[in-house]
PDB file of C-alpha atoms in Angstrom:
ATOM      1  CA  GLY T  99      98.766 125.408  63.393  1.00  0.00           C
ATOM      2  CA  SER T 100     100.852 124.837  66.462  1.00  0.00           C
ATOM      3  CA  ASP T 101      99.840 123.955  70.010  1.00  0.00           C
ATOM      4  CA  ALA T 102      97.732 126.836  71.370  1.00  0.00           C
ATOM      5  CA  ILE T 103      99.559 127.134  74.711  1.00  0.00           C
ATOM      6  CA  TYR T 104     103.077 125.660  74.694  1.00  0.00           C
ATOM      7  CA  GLY T 105     105.913 126.089  77.113  1.00  0.00           C
ATOM      8  CA  TYR T 106     109.244 124.705  78.172  1.00  0.00           C
ATOM      9  CA  TYR T 107     109.679 126.884  81.268  1.00  0.00           C
ATOM     10  CA  PRO T 108     111.097 124.772  84.156  1.00  0.00           C
ATOM     11  CA  GLY T 109     109.194 126.629  86.905  1.00  0.00           C
ATOM     12  CA  LYS T 110     105.617 126.641  88.074  1.00  0.00           C
ATOM     13  CA  VAL T 111     103.063 127.920  85.572  1.00  0.00           C
ATOM     14  CA  ILE T 112      99.299 128.114  86.088  1.00  0.00           C
ATOM     15  CA  ILE T 113      97.043 127.777  83.046  1.00  0.00           C
ATOM     16  CA  ALA T 114      93.491 128.563  84.186  1.00  0.00           C
ATOM     17  CA  LYS T 115      90.061 129.586  82.914  1.00  0.00           C
ATOM     18  CA  ASN T 116      90.781 129.506  79.195  1.00  0.00           C
ATOM     19  CA  VAL T 117      88.417 128.544  76.379  1.00  0.00           C
ATOM     20  CA  LEU T 118      90.202 126.801  73.500  1.00  0.00           C
ATOM     21  CA  VAL T 119      88.199 125.682  70.458  1.00  0.00           C
ATOM     22  CA  GLY T 120      89.256 124.016  67.207  1.00  0.00           C
ATOM     23  CA  ILE T 121      92.991 123.726  67.898  1.00  0.00           C
ATOM     24  CA  ARG T 122      94.985 122.034  65.122  1.00  0.00           C
ATOM     25  CA  GLY T 123      98.354 121.652  66.910  1.00  0.00           C
ATOM     26  CA  TYR T 124     100.724 118.685  66.803  1.00  0.00           C
ATOM     27  CA  TRP T 125     100.710 117.487  70.426  1.00  0.00           C
ATOM     28  CA  ALA T 126      97.947 119.257  72.389  1.00  0.00           C
ATOM     29  CA  ALA T 127      95.958 122.453  72.821  1.00  0.00           C
ATOM     30  CA  ILE T 128      97.776 122.984  76.160  1.00  0.00           C
ATOM     31  CA  HIS T 129     101.294 121.497  76.130  1.00  0.00           C
ATOM     32  CA  GLY T 130     103.589 122.095  79.090  1.00  0.00           C
ATOM     33  CA  HIS T 131     106.592 120.196  77.805  1.00  0.00           C
ATOM     34  CA  ALA T 132     108.990 118.707  80.391  1.00  0.00           C
ATOM     35  CA  PRO T 133     109.710 119.471  83.558  1.00  0.00           C
ATOM     36  CA  GLN T 134     106.258 118.638  84.806  1.00  0.00           C
ATOM     37  CA  GLU T 135     105.496 121.784  86.805  1.00  0.00           C
ATOM     38  CA  TRP T 136     102.398 123.179  85.085  1.00  0.00           C
ATOM     39  CA  ILE T 137      99.066 123.436  86.875  1.00  0.00           C
ATOM     40  CA  VAL T 138      96.211 123.246  84.360  1.00  0.00           C
ATOM     41  CA  VAL T 139      92.868 124.003  85.971  1.00  0.00           C
ATOM     42  CA  GLY T 140      89.356 125.078  85.002  1.00  0.00           C
ATOM     43  CA  ASN T 141      89.748 125.230  81.213  1.00  0.00           C
ATOM     44  CA  LEU T 142      87.162 124.442  78.516  1.00  0.00           C
ATOM     45  CA  ILE T 143      88.785 122.710  75.541  1.00  0.00           C
ATOM     46  CA  ARG T 144      86.719 121.413  72.639  1.00  0.00           C
ATOM     47  CA  ASP T 145      86.762 120.239  69.022  1.00  0.00           C
ATOM     48  CA  CYS T 146      90.552 119.826  68.748  1.00  0.00           C
ATOM     49  CA  GLU T 147      92.341 117.819  66.075  1.00  0.00           C
ATOM     50  CA  THR T 148      94.889 116.934  68.744  1.00  0.00           C
ATOM     51  CA  ALA T 149      94.884 116.139  72.469  1.00  0.00           C
ATOM     52  CA  ALA T 150      93.437 118.763  74.800  1.00  0.00           C
ATOM     53  CA  ILE T 151      96.174 118.662  77.468  1.00  0.00           C
ATOM     54  CA  ARG T 152      99.632 117.069  77.453  1.00  0.00           C
ATOM     55  CA  HIS T 153     101.788 117.117  80.611  1.00  0.00           C
ATOM     56  CA  GLY T 154     101.242 118.812  83.924  1.00  0.00           C
ATOM     57  CA  ARG T 155     101.891 118.521  87.655  1.00  0.00           C
ATOM     58  CA  VAL T 156      98.181 119.003  88.379  1.00  0.00           C
ATOM     59  CA  ILE T 157      95.431 118.725  85.761  1.00  0.00           C
ATOM     60  CA  ALA T 158      92.125 119.451  87.471  1.00  0.00           C
ATOM     61  CA  ASN T 159      88.531 120.468  86.827  1.00  0.00           C
ATOM     62  CA  ASN T 160      88.837 120.890  83.061  1.00  0.00           C
ATOM     63  CA  VAL T 161      86.042 120.189  80.570  1.00  0.00           C
ATOM     64  CA  ILE T 162      87.285 118.424  77.439  1.00  0.00           C
ATOM     65  CA  LEU T 163      84.885 117.762  74.561  1.00  0.00           C
ATOM     66  CA  ASN T 164      85.487 116.103  71.188  1.00  0.00           C
ATOM     67  CA  CYS T 165      89.303 116.175  71.246  1.00  0.00           C
ATOM     68  CA  LYS T 166      91.589 113.593  69.640  1.00  0.00           C
ATOM     69  CA  GLY T 167      95.125 112.419  70.454  1.00  0.00           C
ATOM     70  CA  SER T 168      98.522 113.802  69.511  1.00  0.00           C
ATOM     71  CA  LEU T 169      99.461 113.545  65.867  1.00  0.00           C
ATOM     72  CA  SER T 170     102.395 111.291  66.808  1.00  0.00           C
ATOM     73  CA  GLY T 171      99.882 108.425  66.795  1.00  0.00           C
ATOM     74  CA  ASP T 172     101.113 106.832  70.023  1.00  0.00           C
ATOM     75  CA  GLU T 173      99.141 108.983  72.438  1.00  0.00           C
ATOM     76  CA  ASP T 174      95.588 108.503  71.303  1.00  0.00           C
ATOM     77  CA  ALA T 175      93.743 110.264  74.122  1.00  0.00           C
ATOM     78  CA  ALA T 176      92.104 113.591  74.847  1.00  0.00           C
ATOM     79  CA  LEU T 177      94.254 114.066  77.975  1.00  0.00           C
ATOM     80  CA  VAL T 178      97.841 112.788  78.039  1.00  0.00           C
ATOM     81  CA  THR T 179      99.754 112.327  81.317  1.00  0.00           C
ATOM     82  CA  GLY T 180      99.846 114.353  84.464  1.00  0.00           C
ATOM     83  CA  GLU T 181     101.064 113.717  87.997  1.00  0.00           C
ATOM     84  CA  VAL T 182      97.691 114.379  89.589  1.00  0.00           C
ATOM     85  CA  VAL T 183      94.690 114.204  87.255  1.00  0.00           C
ATOM     86  CA  VAL T 184      91.523 114.948  89.185  1.00  0.00           C
ATOM     87  CA  GLY T 185      87.954 116.113  88.608  1.00  0.00           C
ATOM     88  CA  ASN T 186      88.041 116.445  84.819  1.00  0.00           C
ATOM     89  CA  TYR T 187      85.037 115.849  82.544  1.00  0.00           C
ATOM     90  CA  ILE T 188      86.069 114.235  79.253  1.00  0.00           C
ATOM     91  CA  GLU T 189      84.063 113.269  76.174  1.00  0.00           C
ATOM     92  CA  PRO T 190      86.782 112.240  73.693  1.00  0.00           C
ATOM     93  CA  ALA T 191      86.282 112.253  69.934  1.00  0.00           C
ATOM     94  CA  THR T 192      85.041 108.978  68.439  1.00  0.00           C
ATOM     95  CA  GLY T 193      87.876 106.435  68.257  1.00  0.00           C
ATOM     96  CA  TYR T 194      90.068 108.161  70.861  1.00  0.00           C
ATOM     97  CA  GLY T 195      90.637 107.509  74.543  1.00  0.00           C
ATOM     98  CA  GLY T 196      89.992 109.559  77.651  1.00  0.00           C
ATOM     99  CA  ILE T 197      93.238 109.659  79.700  1.00  0.00           C
ATOM    100  CA  TYR T 198      96.611 108.196  78.628  1.00  0.00           C
ATOM    101  CA  VAL T 199      99.461 108.094  81.161  1.00  0.00           C
ATOM    102  CA  PHE T 200     103.065 107.137  80.396  1.00  0.00           C
ATOM    103  CA  TYR T 201     104.781 108.027  83.672  1.00  0.00           C
ATOM    104  CA  ILE T 202     104.671 106.303  87.064  1.00  0.00           C
ATOM    105  CA  ASP T 203     103.832 107.699  90.501  1.00  0.00           C
ATOM    106  CA  GLU T 204     100.557 109.053  89.194  1.00  0.00           C
ATOM    107  CA  VAL T 205      97.148 109.684  90.746  1.00  0.00           C
ATOM    108  CA  VAL T 206      94.046 109.670  88.533  1.00  0.00           C
ATOM    109  CA  ALA T 207      90.936 110.325  90.624  1.00  0.00           C
ATOM    110  CA  ASN T 208      87.335 111.464  90.387  1.00  0.00           C
ATOM    111  CA  ASN T 209      87.278 112.044  86.635  1.00  0.00           C
ATOM    112  CA  ILE T 210      84.235 111.470  84.424  1.00  0.00           C
ATOM    113  CA  ILE T 211      84.919 109.916  81.022  1.00  0.00           C
ATOM    114  CA  ALA T 212      81.964 109.422  78.678  1.00  0.00           C
ATOM    115  CA  GLY T 213      82.463 107.686  75.340  1.00  0.00           C
ATOM    116  CA  GLY T 214      85.550 107.121  73.229  1.00  0.00           C
ATOM    117  CA  LYS T 215      87.781 104.079  72.744  1.00  0.00           C
ATOM    118  CA  TYR T 216      88.921 103.624  76.360  1.00  0.00           C
ATOM    119  CA  GLY T 217      88.620 105.359  79.703  1.00  0.00           C
ATOM    120  CA  ILE T 218      92.068 105.392  81.352  1.00  0.00           C
ATOM    121  CA  LYS T 219      95.174 103.695  79.943  1.00  0.00           C
ATOM    122  CA  PHE T 220      98.573 103.488  81.639  1.00  0.00           C
ATOM    123  CA  ARG T 221     101.669 102.489  79.647  1.00  0.00           C
ATOM    124  CA  PRO T 222     104.450 103.776  81.925  1.00  0.00           C
ATOM    125  CA  SER T 223     107.941 104.318  80.550  1.00  0.00           C
ATOM    126  CA  SER T 224     109.459 103.088  83.831  1.00  0.00           C
ATOM    127  CA  SER T 225     108.916  99.708  85.451  1.00  0.00           C
ATOM    128  CA  TYR T 226     108.652 100.538  89.152  1.00  0.00           C
ATOM    129  CA  GLY T 227     106.429 102.900  91.084  1.00  0.00           C
ATOM    130  CA  TYR T 228     102.832 103.397  92.090  1.00  0.00           C
ATOM    131  CA  ILE T 229      99.668 104.107  90.151  1.00  0.00           C
ATOM    132  CA  LEU T 230      96.497 105.143  91.984  1.00  0.00           C
ATOM    133  CA  VAL T 231      93.196 105.073  90.096  1.00  0.00           C
ATOM    134  CA  ILE T 232      90.412 106.050  92.462  1.00  0.00           C
ATOM    135  CA  GLY T 233      86.755 107.058  92.147  1.00  0.00           C
ATOM    136  CA  ASN T 234      86.539 107.597  88.387  1.00  0.00           C
ATOM    137  CA  PHE T 235      83.260 107.261  86.477  1.00  0.00           C
ATOM    138  CA  ILE T 236      83.731 105.705  83.038  1.00  0.00           C
ATOM    139  CA  LYS T 237      80.858 104.905  80.687  1.00  0.00           C
ATOM    140  CA  ASP T 238      80.086 104.005  77.085  1.00  0.00           C
ATOM    141  CA  VAL T 239      83.657 103.274  75.905  1.00  0.00           C
ATOM    142  CA  THR T 240      84.124 100.842  73.030  1.00  0.00           C
ATOM    143  CA  ASP T 241      87.033  98.854  74.553  1.00  0.00           C
ATOM    144  CA  VAL T 242      88.466  98.912  78.093  1.00  0.00           C
ATOM    145  CA  GLY T 243      87.507 101.043  81.080  1.00  0.00           C
ATOM    146  CA  ILE T 244      90.921 100.986  82.841  1.00  0.00           C
ATOM    147  CA  GLU T 245      94.103  99.340  81.528  1.00  0.00           C
ATOM    148  CA  ILE T 246      97.528  99.200  83.221  1.00  0.00           C
ATOM    149  CA  THR T 247     100.332  97.368  81.407  1.00  0.00           C
ATOM    150  CA  GLY T 248     104.075  97.433  80.978  1.00  0.00           C
ATOM    151  CA  GLY T 249     105.816  96.899  84.304  1.00  0.00           C
ATOM    152  CA  ASN T 250     105.922  95.816  87.912  1.00  0.00           C
ATOM    153  CA  HIS T 251     103.932  98.650  89.458  1.00  0.00           C
ATOM    154  CA  HIS T 252     102.122  98.870  92.746  1.00  0.00           C
ATOM    155  CA  ASN T 253      98.604  99.657  91.637  1.00  0.00           C
ATOM    156  CA  ALA T 254      95.568 100.630  93.634  1.00  0.00           C
ATOM    157  CA  ILE T 255      92.437 100.603  91.516  1.00  0.00           C
ATOM    158  CA  VAL T 256      89.655 101.374  93.954  1.00  0.00           C
ATOM    159  CA  GLY T 257      86.085 102.661  93.868  1.00  0.00           C
ATOM    160  CA  ASN T 258      85.778 103.246  90.132  1.00  0.00           C
ATOM    161  CA  TYR T 259      82.411 102.928  88.408  1.00  0.00           C
ATOM    162  CA  ILE T 260      82.639 101.439  84.924  1.00  0.00           C
ATOM    163  CA  ARG T 261      79.573 100.945  82.753  1.00  0.00           C
ATOM    164  CA  LYS T 262      79.068  99.709  79.186  1.00  0.00           C
ATOM    165  CA  CYS T 263      82.602  98.650  78.214  1.00  0.00           C
ATOM    166  CA  ILE T 264      83.826  95.466  76.506  1.00  0.00           C
ATOM    167  CA  ARG T 265      86.459  95.014  79.249  1.00  0.00           C
ATOM    168  CA  GLY T 266      86.160  96.695  82.642  1.00  0.00           C
ATOM    169  CA  ILE T 267      89.673  96.583  84.195  1.00  0.00           C
ATOM    170  CA  TYR T 268      92.808  94.964  82.733  1.00  0.00           C
ATOM    171  CA  VAL T 269      96.156  94.905  84.581  1.00  0.00           C
ATOM    172  CA  ASP T 270      99.365  92.881  84.158  1.00  0.00           C
ATOM    173  CA  SER T 271     101.115  93.729  87.452  1.00  0.00           C
ATOM    174  CA  PRO T 272     100.396  93.453  91.205  1.00  0.00           C
ATOM    175  CA  SER T 273      97.263  95.370  92.073  1.00  0.00           C
ATOM    176  CA  ILE T 274      94.711  96.053  94.763  1.00  0.00           C
ATOM    177  CA  LEU T 275      91.304  95.959  93.141  1.00  0.00           C
TER     178      LEU T 275
END
């Protein structure tokens, strides 16, 4: 099958209060492809063979259970990128991560990630910008809680609670911890 909700519309789109179960798409159950204008809020997404959400201006207050990453293999998380990612509850499928971000100038705050391979991973495609990671609760991941690599970013990683991980926080650029 294809992505359940897919769009390339350059304007503002709100995707809210949907229940998506067992999606077999290529990229994600909800996929607002480029320009990042979609607002994805209050959805229940579970048991997907792909990521739950890929792209969005605001991704907030969604419940994501037992979802994998995109079939491209590079984006191995239940939720992939968003400008503001806040208040989501994520239990990724075994062997997959919680939140994967590949843009800069991002805010990831107040999310709960339970289980999976990693909590939050940033691998931005651009070298300069800011990344704010604030107040997230990450537990029971098999590798790293928060990882930021790949550039000279201005990072603020503040007030996160990380429990039962092999590595808590790993960064390779200037940061406020």
